[in-house]
Amino acid sequence: MNQKVLIVGAGIIGCCLADELTRRGATVTVIDAAEVGSATSAATFAWVNSNDKTPSEYSELNVLGLQAHERSAARGGGRWFHQIGNLQIAQNDDEMKALELKVTRLTSNGYDVKLLTADDVRELEPNLQSPGLAGGALYPKEGWIDTPTMCTSLLNRAISAGASFEPYETVTALGSKTVTTTTADGSTRHYDADIIILAAGNGIRPILATTGIDFPTLEQTGNGAGGDAKNAGIGIISTTGPVDSGIRHIVRAEGIAMRPARNGGITFADHPTGGKWDLDDPRVWTVPTLLLERARELYPALRTVATENVSLGIRVLPEDGLTIADWVDENHSIYAVATHSGVTLSAHLAEVVAEEVLTGERHKSLRTFGLSRFATVAH
Ligand SMILES: Cc1cc2nc3c(=O)[nH]c(=O)nc-3n(C[C@H](O)[C@H](O)[C@H](O)COP(=O)(O)OP(=O)(O)OC[C@H]3O[C@@H](n4cnc5c(N)ncnc54)[C@H](O)[C@@H]3O)c2cc1C
């Protein structure tokens, strides 16, 4: 039977779902309060990995995510999945010892990683300058996603296959098979559907609050919402202008994580700084310069460029930091997908969630990622 599916949210999760569901014959409508890929999916480091993630079920889910991106590369995904490998470097003997332990642990779990000597690292990254270089580890299957290209391409593919997209419409109310929106000009619209999928990231919690459901994601205002490491919801991603830096991999070292960017520059993640920011904390804006200075010590060619783009991202964080993919209601008409690591997980989640909503079959990888693990949700 042809199912009418309404997806709320055109981030990486919603766009992947739109593509997967239209491919499987569903009639799909995607609604977004803004434009395609404009929220958290626009302010992400976009590193595809399962690098030391815990617990083991989450690590396995992320490995499936990586494998799903490899499969999707055969269907056009090679344009956005840059599987260039991740190189973690050790710049003194202590760091090398810690890295050796990590590599032993990951190898025993079957994760693809290779320990490198300092000479191996220099061969892989000839432009890297590191006087104390002790060695490194290469994770050859890891890579990064060009999220604007991925979101736009998948949504366009879905539209070509019959889906429709309604941007600048905010979902304000939810019924079991109906959705009410407010459009940019303030008018109200109603949609009906057999299945509603909430892929609205940090918007899921407020949408479900209108129905009296307390959805267990953390409120990420950044202003006293928690303040502990699990609640470090605000992230800052910065990118330089185009530069011939010679950086060939995702490169991580103490205090720095960087990768090539879609504009020919270099993108930095702020998590190595360990910063936990309030949105209105002016110190946030010193981070891009700090990271660029650190990177210049490793790659002197970066002295010729400046930061050209900075994005504040608000992480989508279920209370336990893991993934939620489950029906919200007993009638199985409203499904929610909320996750950090959403870039890594998007292609796999789209496959298994599409399967579940269309056939009722729940994939074994989702077994521990349901709502029943949270006390606050009646389910
Ligand atoms: C700083 C940072 C670094 C990260 N690094 C990585 C990484 O290296 N690797 C990785 O795998 N993941 C990473 N992540 C996480 C990843 O980016 C997210 O998990 C992912 O982007 C979430 O995608 P999403 O589609 O669920 O949400 P979003 O991209 O936020 O999309 C949700 C959409 O829903 C829409 N919406 C919200 N409310 C409503 C409403 N009421 N009505 C209509 N539309 C609505 C929004 O406009 C938005 O377009 C990082 C995140 C951050 C912030």
Short mmCIF file of C-alpha atoms and ligand atoms in Angstrom, two decimals:
data_model
loop_
_atom_site.label_atom_id
_atom_site.label_comp_id
_atom_site.label_asym_id
_atom_site.label_seq_id
_atom_site.Cartn_x
_atom_site.Cartn_y
_atom_site.Cartn_z
CA MET A 1 0.00 0.00 0.00
CA ASN A 2 1.29 3.47 -0.89
CA GLN A 3 1.94 5.29 2.41
CA LYS A 4 1.67 9.04 2.83
CA VAL A 5 4.62 10.15 4.98
CA LEU A 6 5.19 13.64 6.35
CA ILE A 7 8.74 14.44 7.49
CA VAL A 8 9.26 17.44 9.78
CA GLY A 9 12.81 18.75 9.33
CA ALA A 10 15.07 19.03 6.29
CA GLY A 11 18.37 18.51 8.10
CA ILE A 12 20.63 15.59 7.27
CA ILE A 13 18.26 13.10 8.94
CA GLY A 14 15.11 14.41 7.22
CA CYS A 15 16.78 14.65 3.79
CA CYS A 16 18.15 11.09 4.01
CA LEU A 17 14.72 9.84 5.06
CA ALA A 18 13.00 11.71 2.23
CA ASP A 19 15.30 10.06 -0.31
CA GLU A 20 15.02 6.59 1.20
CA LEU A 21 11.23 6.69 1.60
CA THR A 22 10.54 7.96 -1.93
CA ARG A 23 12.88 5.26 -3.25
CA ARG A 24 10.68 2.74 -1.46
CA GLY A 25 7.51 4.13 -3.03
CA ALA A 26 6.08 6.31 -0.25
CA THR A 27 4.44 9.65 -1.00
CA VAL A 28 6.62 12.09 0.92
CA THR A 29 6.19 15.70 2.04
CA VAL A 30 9.03 17.47 3.87
CA ILE A 31 8.30 20.57 5.95
CA ASP A 32 10.97 22.85 7.42
CA ALA A 33 10.79 26.03 9.46
CA ALA A 34 13.75 27.35 7.45
CA GLU A 35 15.73 26.07 4.46
CA VAL A 36 17.29 22.73 3.63
CA GLY A 37 20.22 21.76 5.88
CA SER A 38 20.30 25.08 7.71
CA ALA A 39 20.29 24.14 11.42
CA THR A 40 22.72 21.78 13.23
CA SER A 41 23.54 20.05 9.95
CA ALA A 42 25.07 23.34 8.74
CA ALA A 43 27.34 23.75 11.78
CA THR A 44 28.98 20.38 12.20
CA PHE A 45 32.47 18.94 11.93
CA ALA A 46 30.81 16.18 9.87
CA TRP A 47 33.40 13.52 10.70
CA VAL A 48 32.12 10.04 9.85
CA ASN A 49 33.49 7.68 12.46
CA SER A 50 32.97 5.23 15.26
CA ASN A 51 36.24 6.21 16.89
CA ASP A 52 36.17 4.93 20.46
CA LYS A 53 32.44 5.56 20.93
CA THR A 54 30.69 3.92 23.85
CA PRO A 55 28.71 1.87 24.79
CA SER A 56 29.34 -1.02 22.38
CA GLU A 57 25.81 -0.82 20.88
CA TYR A 58 26.41 2.83 20.00
CA SER A 59 29.82 2.02 18.57
CA GLU A 60 28.24 -0.72 16.40
CA LEU A 61 25.49 1.68 15.28
CA ASN A 62 28.17 4.17 14.16
CA VAL A 63 30.07 1.44 12.28
CA LEU A 64 26.82 0.65 10.43
CA GLY A 65 26.53 4.39 9.74
CA LEU A 66 29.97 4.45 8.15
CA GLN A 67 29.17 1.36 6.07
CA ALA A 68 25.87 2.87 4.89
CA HIS A 69 27.76 5.95 3.60
CA GLU A 70 30.09 3.59 1.71
CA ARG A 71 27.05 1.93 0.10
CA SER A 72 25.42 5.25 -0.69
CA ALA A 73 28.64 6.37 -2.42
CA ALA A 74 27.74 3.89 -5.16
CA ARG A 75 24.45 5.80 -5.68
CA GLY A 76 25.91 9.30 -5.98
CA GLY A 77 27.07 9.71 -2.37
CA GLY A 78 30.70 9.83 -3.49
CA ARG A 79 30.13 13.52 -4.25
CA TRP A 80 29.64 14.27 -0.55
CA PHE A 81 31.36 11.43 1.34
CA HIS A 82 35.10 12.20 1.37
CA GLN A 83 36.57 8.97 2.69
CA ILE A 84 40.08 10.35 3.08
CA GLY A 85 40.97 8.64 6.37
CA ASN A 86 41.64 10.13 9.78
CA LEU A 87 45.18 10.57 11.02
CA GLN A 88 45.72 10.98 14.75
CA ILE A 89 49.22 12.09 15.61
CA ALA A 90 51.26 11.76 18.80
CA GLN A 91 53.76 14.55 19.46
CA ASN A 92 55.60 13.04 22.40
CA ASP A 93 56.23 9.63 23.96
CA ASP A 94 53.38 9.88 26.47
CA GLU A 95 50.86 10.63 23.75
CA MET A 96 52.25 7.74 21.71
CA LYS A 97 51.87 5.31 24.62
CA ALA A 98 48.24 6.39 25.09
CA LEU A 99 47.64 6.02 21.35
CA GLU A 100 49.15 2.52 21.33
CA LEU A 101 46.75 1.48 24.08
CA LYS A 102 43.82 2.94 22.18
CA VAL A 103 44.82 1.19 18.95
CA THR A 104 45.15 -2.14 20.78
CA ARG A 105 41.68 -1.66 22.28
CA LEU A 106 40.05 -0.69 18.98
CA THR A 107 41.81 -3.48 17.06
CA SER A 108 40.51 -6.05 19.54
CA ASN A 109 37.00 -4.68 18.82
CA GLY A 110 37.56 -5.19 15.09
CA TYR A 111 37.80 -1.45 14.26
CA ASP A 112 39.94 -0.60 11.24
CA VAL A 113 43.04 1.22 12.52
CA LYS A 114 46.78 1.02 11.87
CA LEU A 115 49.58 2.19 14.17
CA LEU A 116 52.16 4.38 12.41
CA THR A 117 55.77 5.34 12.99
CA ALA A 118 56.81 8.98 12.75
CA ASP A 119 58.21 8.25 9.26
CA ASP A 120 54.89 6.71 8.20
CA VAL A 121 53.11 9.87 9.34
CA ARG A 122 55.57 12.11 7.44
CA GLU A 123 54.96 10.07 4.29
CA LEU A 124 51.19 10.39 4.62
CA GLU A 125 51.28 14.10 5.54
CA PRO A 126 54.51 15.50 3.98
CA ASN A 127 53.62 19.12 4.87
CA LEU A 128 53.15 18.42 8.58
CA GLN A 129 55.71 20.11 10.85
CA SER A 130 56.04 18.51 14.26
CA PRO A 131 59.48 18.53 15.92
CA GLY A 132 58.46 16.01 18.59
CA LEU A 133 56.52 13.70 16.27
CA ALA A 134 56.46 10.23 17.85
CA GLY A 135 54.04 8.45 15.51
CA GLY A 136 50.36 8.17 14.89
CA ALA A 137 47.37 6.07 13.97
CA LEU A 138 45.49 5.93 10.69
CA TYR A 139 41.76 5.14 10.57
CA PRO A 140 41.49 4.55 6.83
CA LYS A 141 37.70 4.11 6.56
CA GLU A 142 36.80 7.38 8.26
CA GLY A 143 36.01 10.55 6.36
CA TRP A 144 33.90 13.67 6.30
CA ILE A 145 30.62 14.66 4.73
CA ASP A 146 30.00 17.78 2.72
CA THR A 147 26.63 18.29 4.44
CA PRO A 148 25.19 21.08 2.23
CA THR A 149 25.82 18.95 -0.87
CA MET A 150 24.42 15.82 0.77
CA CYS A 151 21.26 17.47 2.13
CA THR A 152 20.50 19.34 -1.09
CA SER A 153 21.28 16.40 -3.39
CA LEU A 154 19.15 13.93 -1.45
CA LEU A 155 16.23 16.32 -1.12
CA ASN A 156 16.41 17.14 -4.84
CA ARG A 157 16.54 13.43 -5.68
CA ALA A 158 13.45 12.87 -3.54
CA ILE A 159 11.66 15.79 -5.23
CA SER A 160 12.55 14.39 -8.67
CA ALA A 161 10.99 11.11 -7.54
CA GLY A 162 7.75 12.82 -6.52
CA ALA A 163 8.32 14.22 -3.00
CA SER A 164 7.33 17.78 -2.17
CA PHE A 165 9.17 20.31 0.01
CA GLU A 166 7.56 23.10 2.04
CA PRO A 167 10.26 25.44 3.42
CA TYR A 168 9.59 28.31 5.85
CA GLU A 169 6.69 26.51 7.52
CA THR A 170 6.90 25.94 11.24
CA VAL A 171 5.05 23.00 12.76
CA THR A 172 3.01 24.39 15.64
CA ALA A 173 0.66 21.52 16.48
CA LEU A 174 0.52 17.79 16.02
CA GLY A 175 -2.33 15.31 15.93
CA SER A 176 -2.10 11.55 15.48
CA LYS A 177 -2.23 11.87 11.69
CA THR A 178 -2.27 15.65 11.24
CA VAL A 179 0.18 18.49 11.39
CA THR A 180 -0.56 22.21 11.64
CA THR A 181 1.97 24.76 10.43
CA THR A 182 2.41 28.50 10.35
CA THR A 183 3.79 29.83 7.08
CA ALA A 184 6.15 32.78 6.59
CA ASP A 185 3.20 35.13 5.98
CA GLY A 186 1.53 34.01 9.22
CA SER A 187 -1.19 31.87 7.71
CA THR A 188 -2.09 28.41 9.01
CA ARG A 189 -1.95 25.20 7.00
CA HIS A 190 -3.00 21.65 7.80
CA TYR A 191 -1.52 18.42 6.46
CA ASP A 192 -2.64 14.86 6.94
CA ALA A 193 -0.50 11.76 6.59
CA ASP A 194 -0.46 8.05 7.44
CA ILE A 195 2.87 8.51 9.21
CA ILE A 196 4.56 11.61 10.64
CA ILE A 197 8.33 11.46 11.19
CA LEU A 198 9.82 14.09 13.47
CA ALA A 199 13.37 14.73 12.20
CA ALA A 200 13.38 18.28 13.54
CA GLY A 201 16.52 18.02 15.69
CA ASN A 202 16.23 20.42 18.63
CA GLY A 203 12.72 21.25 17.38
CA ILE A 204 11.32 17.81 18.32
CA ARG A 205 11.06 18.56 22.03
CA PRO A 206 8.97 21.76 21.61
CA ILE A 207 6.77 20.15 18.95
CA LEU A 208 5.95 17.20 21.21
CA ALA A 209 5.46 19.52 24.19
CA THR A 210 2.35 20.82 22.36
CA THR A 211 0.86 17.32 22.78
CA GLY A 212 1.93 17.03 26.43
CA ILE A 213 4.85 14.68 25.73
CA ASP A 214 8.13 15.45 27.48
CA PHE A 215 10.65 14.30 24.86
CA PRO A 216 14.01 13.40 26.45
CA THR A 217 16.45 15.62 24.61
CA LEU A 218 18.41 18.24 26.51
CA GLU A 219 17.39 21.83 26.08
CA GLN A 220 20.42 23.40 24.45
CA THR A 221 20.19 27.05 25.28
CA GLY A 222 23.77 26.93 26.46
CA ASN A 223 22.75 29.28 29.24
CA GLY A 224 22.90 27.21 32.39
CA ALA A 225 20.99 24.33 30.83
CA GLY A 226 23.38 21.91 32.44
CA GLY A 227 27.01 22.89 32.26
CA ASP A 228 28.43 19.39 32.54
CA ALA A 229 30.33 17.65 29.78
CA LYS A 230 27.26 15.72 28.54
CA ASN A 231 25.44 18.98 28.14
CA ALA A 232 28.13 20.78 26.18
CA GLY A 233 25.56 21.57 23.54
CA ILE A 234 27.08 24.60 21.88
CA GLY A 235 29.84 24.01 19.37
CA ILE A 236 31.76 26.36 17.12
CA ILE A 237 32.96 25.31 13.69
CA SER A 238 35.33 27.57 11.77
CA THR A 239 36.69 27.45 8.24
CA THR A 240 39.55 29.29 6.56
CA GLY A 241 39.59 30.69 3.06
CA PRO A 242 40.96 28.49 0.25
CA VAL A 243 44.59 27.51 0.83
CA ASP A 244 47.14 25.09 -0.54
CA SER A 245 47.79 23.65 2.92
CA GLY A 246 48.77 20.14 1.88
CA ILE A 247 46.43 18.60 4.48
CA ARG A 248 45.41 15.26 3.01
CA HIS A 249 43.47 13.63 5.85
CA ILE A 250 41.30 14.50 8.78
CA VAL A 251 44.14 15.41 11.16
CA ARG A 252 43.82 15.27 14.93
CA ALA A 253 46.46 16.08 17.51
CA GLU A 254 46.36 17.25 21.11
CA GLY A 255 44.23 20.42 21.09
CA ILE A 256 43.27 20.35 17.40
CA ALA A 257 40.95 18.57 14.96
CA MET A 258 40.87 19.72 11.34
CA ARG A 259 39.97 18.57 7.88
CA PRO A 260 39.74 19.84 4.31
CA ALA A 261 36.66 22.00 3.69
CA ARG A 262 34.29 22.22 0.74
CA ASN A 263 35.59 25.74 -0.18
CA GLY A 264 39.20 24.54 -0.49
CA GLY A 265 40.07 25.79 3.00
CA ILE A 266 40.41 23.97 6.32
CA THR A 267 37.62 23.38 8.84
CA PHE A 268 38.28 23.21 12.60
CA ALA A 269 36.19 21.63 15.37
CA ASP A 270 36.22 23.25 18.79
CA HIS A 271 35.89 20.09 20.89
CA PRO A 272 39.66 19.68 21.46
CA THR A 273 39.56 22.95 23.40
CA GLY A 274 37.22 21.31 25.92
CA GLY A 275 35.21 24.54 25.96
CA LYS A 276 31.65 24.57 27.27
CA TRP A 277 30.05 27.77 26.15
CA ASP A 278 27.01 29.82 26.81
CA LEU A 279 25.62 31.22 23.60
CA ASP A 280 26.20 34.77 24.79
CA ASP A 281 29.74 34.17 26.13
CA PRO A 282 32.08 36.47 24.14
CA ARG A 283 34.97 34.03 24.66
CA VAL A 284 33.34 31.72 22.09
CA TRP A 285 34.49 34.09 19.37
CA THR A 286 38.15 33.78 20.37
CA VAL A 287 38.15 30.05 19.63
CA PRO A 288 38.53 30.18 15.80
CA THR A 289 41.69 32.32 16.09
CA LEU A 290 43.13 30.07 18.79
CA LEU A 291 42.55 26.98 16.62
CA LEU A 292 44.02 28.59 13.52
CA GLU A 293 47.15 29.55 15.50
CA ARG A 294 47.54 25.97 16.73
CA ALA A 295 47.06 24.63 13.19
CA ARG A 296 49.68 27.05 11.81
CA GLU A 297 52.30 25.44 14.05
CA LEU A 298 51.61 22.11 12.33
CA TYR A 299 51.03 23.42 8.79
CA PRO A 300 52.97 26.68 8.17
CA ALA A 301 51.12 27.22 4.85
CA LEU A 302 48.10 28.21 6.96
CA ARG A 303 49.92 31.44 7.87
CA THR A 304 48.70 32.84 4.55
CA VAL A 305 44.97 32.46 5.27
CA ALA A 306 42.38 33.84 7.65
CA THR A 307 39.17 32.41 9.08
CA GLU A 308 36.36 33.16 6.67
CA ASN A 309 33.39 31.39 8.15
CA VAL A 310 32.26 30.65 11.70
CA SER A 311 29.09 28.74 12.63
CA LEU A 312 27.62 28.12 16.06
CA GLY A 313 26.03 24.69 16.19
CA ILE A 314 23.61 23.44 18.80
CA ARG A 315 23.99 19.72 19.35
CA VAL A 316 20.92 17.49 19.23
CA LEU A 317 21.44 15.57 22.46
CA PRO A 318 19.16 12.92 23.90
CA GLU A 319 19.49 12.91 27.70
CA ASP A 320 21.97 10.01 27.67
CA GLY A 321 23.94 11.39 24.71
CA LEU A 322 22.90 8.48 22.47
CA THR A 323 20.29 8.08 19.71
CA ILE A 324 16.49 7.99 19.83
CA ALA A 325 14.69 6.30 16.92
CA ASP A 326 11.24 5.14 17.91
CA TRP A 327 7.49 5.52 17.70
CA VAL A 328 6.24 8.25 19.98
CA ASP A 329 2.61 7.13 20.17
CA GLU A 330 0.91 3.81 20.80
CA ASN A 331 -0.92 3.97 17.43
CA HIS A 332 2.39 4.04 15.58
CA SER A 333 1.60 7.12 13.55
CA ILE A 334 4.31 9.48 14.93
CA TYR A 335 7.99 8.48 14.84
CA ALA A 336 10.92 10.55 16.14
CA VAL A 337 14.62 10.45 15.25
CA ALA A 338 16.94 12.55 17.43
CA THR A 339 20.66 12.01 17.58
CA HIS A 340 24.10 13.43 18.05
CA SER A 341 26.56 11.85 15.55
CA GLY A 342 23.75 12.41 13.06
CA VAL A 343 26.14 12.92 10.17
CA THR A 344 27.75 9.52 10.74
CA LEU A 345 24.41 7.83 11.38
CA SER A 346 22.18 9.51 8.78
CA ALA A 347 22.38 6.99 5.92
CA HIS A 348 21.97 3.95 8.18
CA LEU A 349 19.16 5.50 10.22
CA ALA A 350 17.33 6.41 7.00
CA GLU A 351 17.47 2.80 5.81
CA VAL A 352 16.32 1.20 9.04
CA VAL A 353 13.75 3.84 10.02
CA ALA A 354 12.20 3.71 6.52
CA GLU A 355 11.99 -0.07 6.88
CA GLU A 356 10.38 0.19 10.31
CA VAL A 357 7.76 2.82 9.44
CA LEU A 358 6.77 1.11 6.18
CA THR A 359 6.82 -2.54 7.25
CA GLY A 360 6.75 -2.56 11.07
CA GLU A 361 10.09 -4.45 11.16
CA ARG A 362 12.50 -2.97 13.72
CA HIS A 363 16.17 -3.40 12.83
CA LYS A 364 18.30 -5.09 15.46
CA SER A 365 20.73 -2.16 15.54
CA LEU A 366 17.92 0.00 17.01
CA ARG A 367 17.15 -2.44 19.81
CA THR A 368 18.63 -0.29 22.57
CA PHE A 369 17.75 3.08 21.04
CA GLY A 370 14.03 3.21 21.82
CA LEU A 371 12.13 5.56 24.09
CA SER A 372 11.35 2.95 26.74
CA ARG A 373 14.79 3.50 28.31
CA PHE A 374 13.70 6.94 29.51
CA ALA A 375 11.55 7.13 32.61
CA THR A 376 9.97 10.43 31.59
CA VAL A 377 8.21 9.12 28.49
CA ALA A 378 5.04 7.10 28.77
CA HIS A 379 5.44 4.53 25.99
C1 LIG B 1 29.71 21.58 16.69
C2 LIG B 1 29.16 20.25 16.23
C3 LIG B 1 30.01 19.27 15.73
C4 LIG B 1 29.49 18.06 15.30
N1 LIG B 1 30.35 17.14 14.77
C5 LIG B 1 29.85 15.97 14.30
C6 LIG B 1 30.73 15.04 13.68
O1 LIG B 1 31.92 15.28 13.55
N2 LIG B 1 30.20 13.88 13.22
C7 LIG B 1 28.85 13.58 13.35
O2 LIG B 1 28.44 12.49 12.93
N3 LIG B 1 28.01 14.46 13.92
C8 LIG B 1 28.47 15.64 14.39
N4 LIG B 1 27.63 16.54 14.97
C9 LIG B 1 26.21 16.18 15.12
C10 LIG B 1 25.42 16.32 13.83
O3 LIG B 1 25.78 17.51 13.16
C11 LIG B 1 23.91 16.32 14.16
O4 LIG B 1 23.62 15.11 14.86
C12 LIG B 1 23.04 16.39 12.91
O5 LIG B 1 23.39 17.50 12.10
C13 LIG B 1 21.59 16.48 13.32
O6 LIG B 1 20.81 16.51 12.15
P1 LIG B 1 19.24 16.61 12.21
O7 LIG B 1 18.75 16.49 10.81
O8 LIG B 1 18.70 15.69 13.23
O9 LIG B 1 18.94 18.08 12.81
P2 LIG B 1 19.08 19.53 12.14
O10 LIG B 1 20.18 19.61 11.17
O11 LIG B 1 19.06 20.51 13.26
O12 LIG B 1 17.75 19.68 11.30
C14 LIG B 1 16.49 19.84 11.92
C15 LIG B 1 15.59 20.66 10.98
O13 LIG B 1 14.30 20.74 11.57
C16 LIG B 1 13.78 22.03 11.37
N5 LIG B 1 12.78 22.32 12.40
C17 LIG B 1 12.99 22.43 13.75
N6 LIG B 1 11.82 22.71 14.37
C18 LIG B 1 10.87 22.76 13.40
C19 LIG B 1 9.47 23.01 13.41
N7 LIG B 1 8.77 23.27 14.54
N8 LIG B 1 8.80 23.00 12.23
C20 LIG B 1 9.46 22.74 11.06
N9 LIG B 1 10.79 22.49 11.00
C21 LIG B 1 11.47 22.50 12.16
C22 LIG B 1 15.01 22.95 11.45
O14 LIG B 1 14.77 24.16 10.76
C23 LIG B 1 16.09 22.08 10.81
O15 LIG B 1 16.24 22.36 9.42
C24 LIG B 1 28.10 17.79 15.39
C25 LIG B 1 27.24 18.78 15.87
C26 LIG B 1 27.76 20.01 16.29
C27 LIG B 1 26.83 21.06 16.77
#
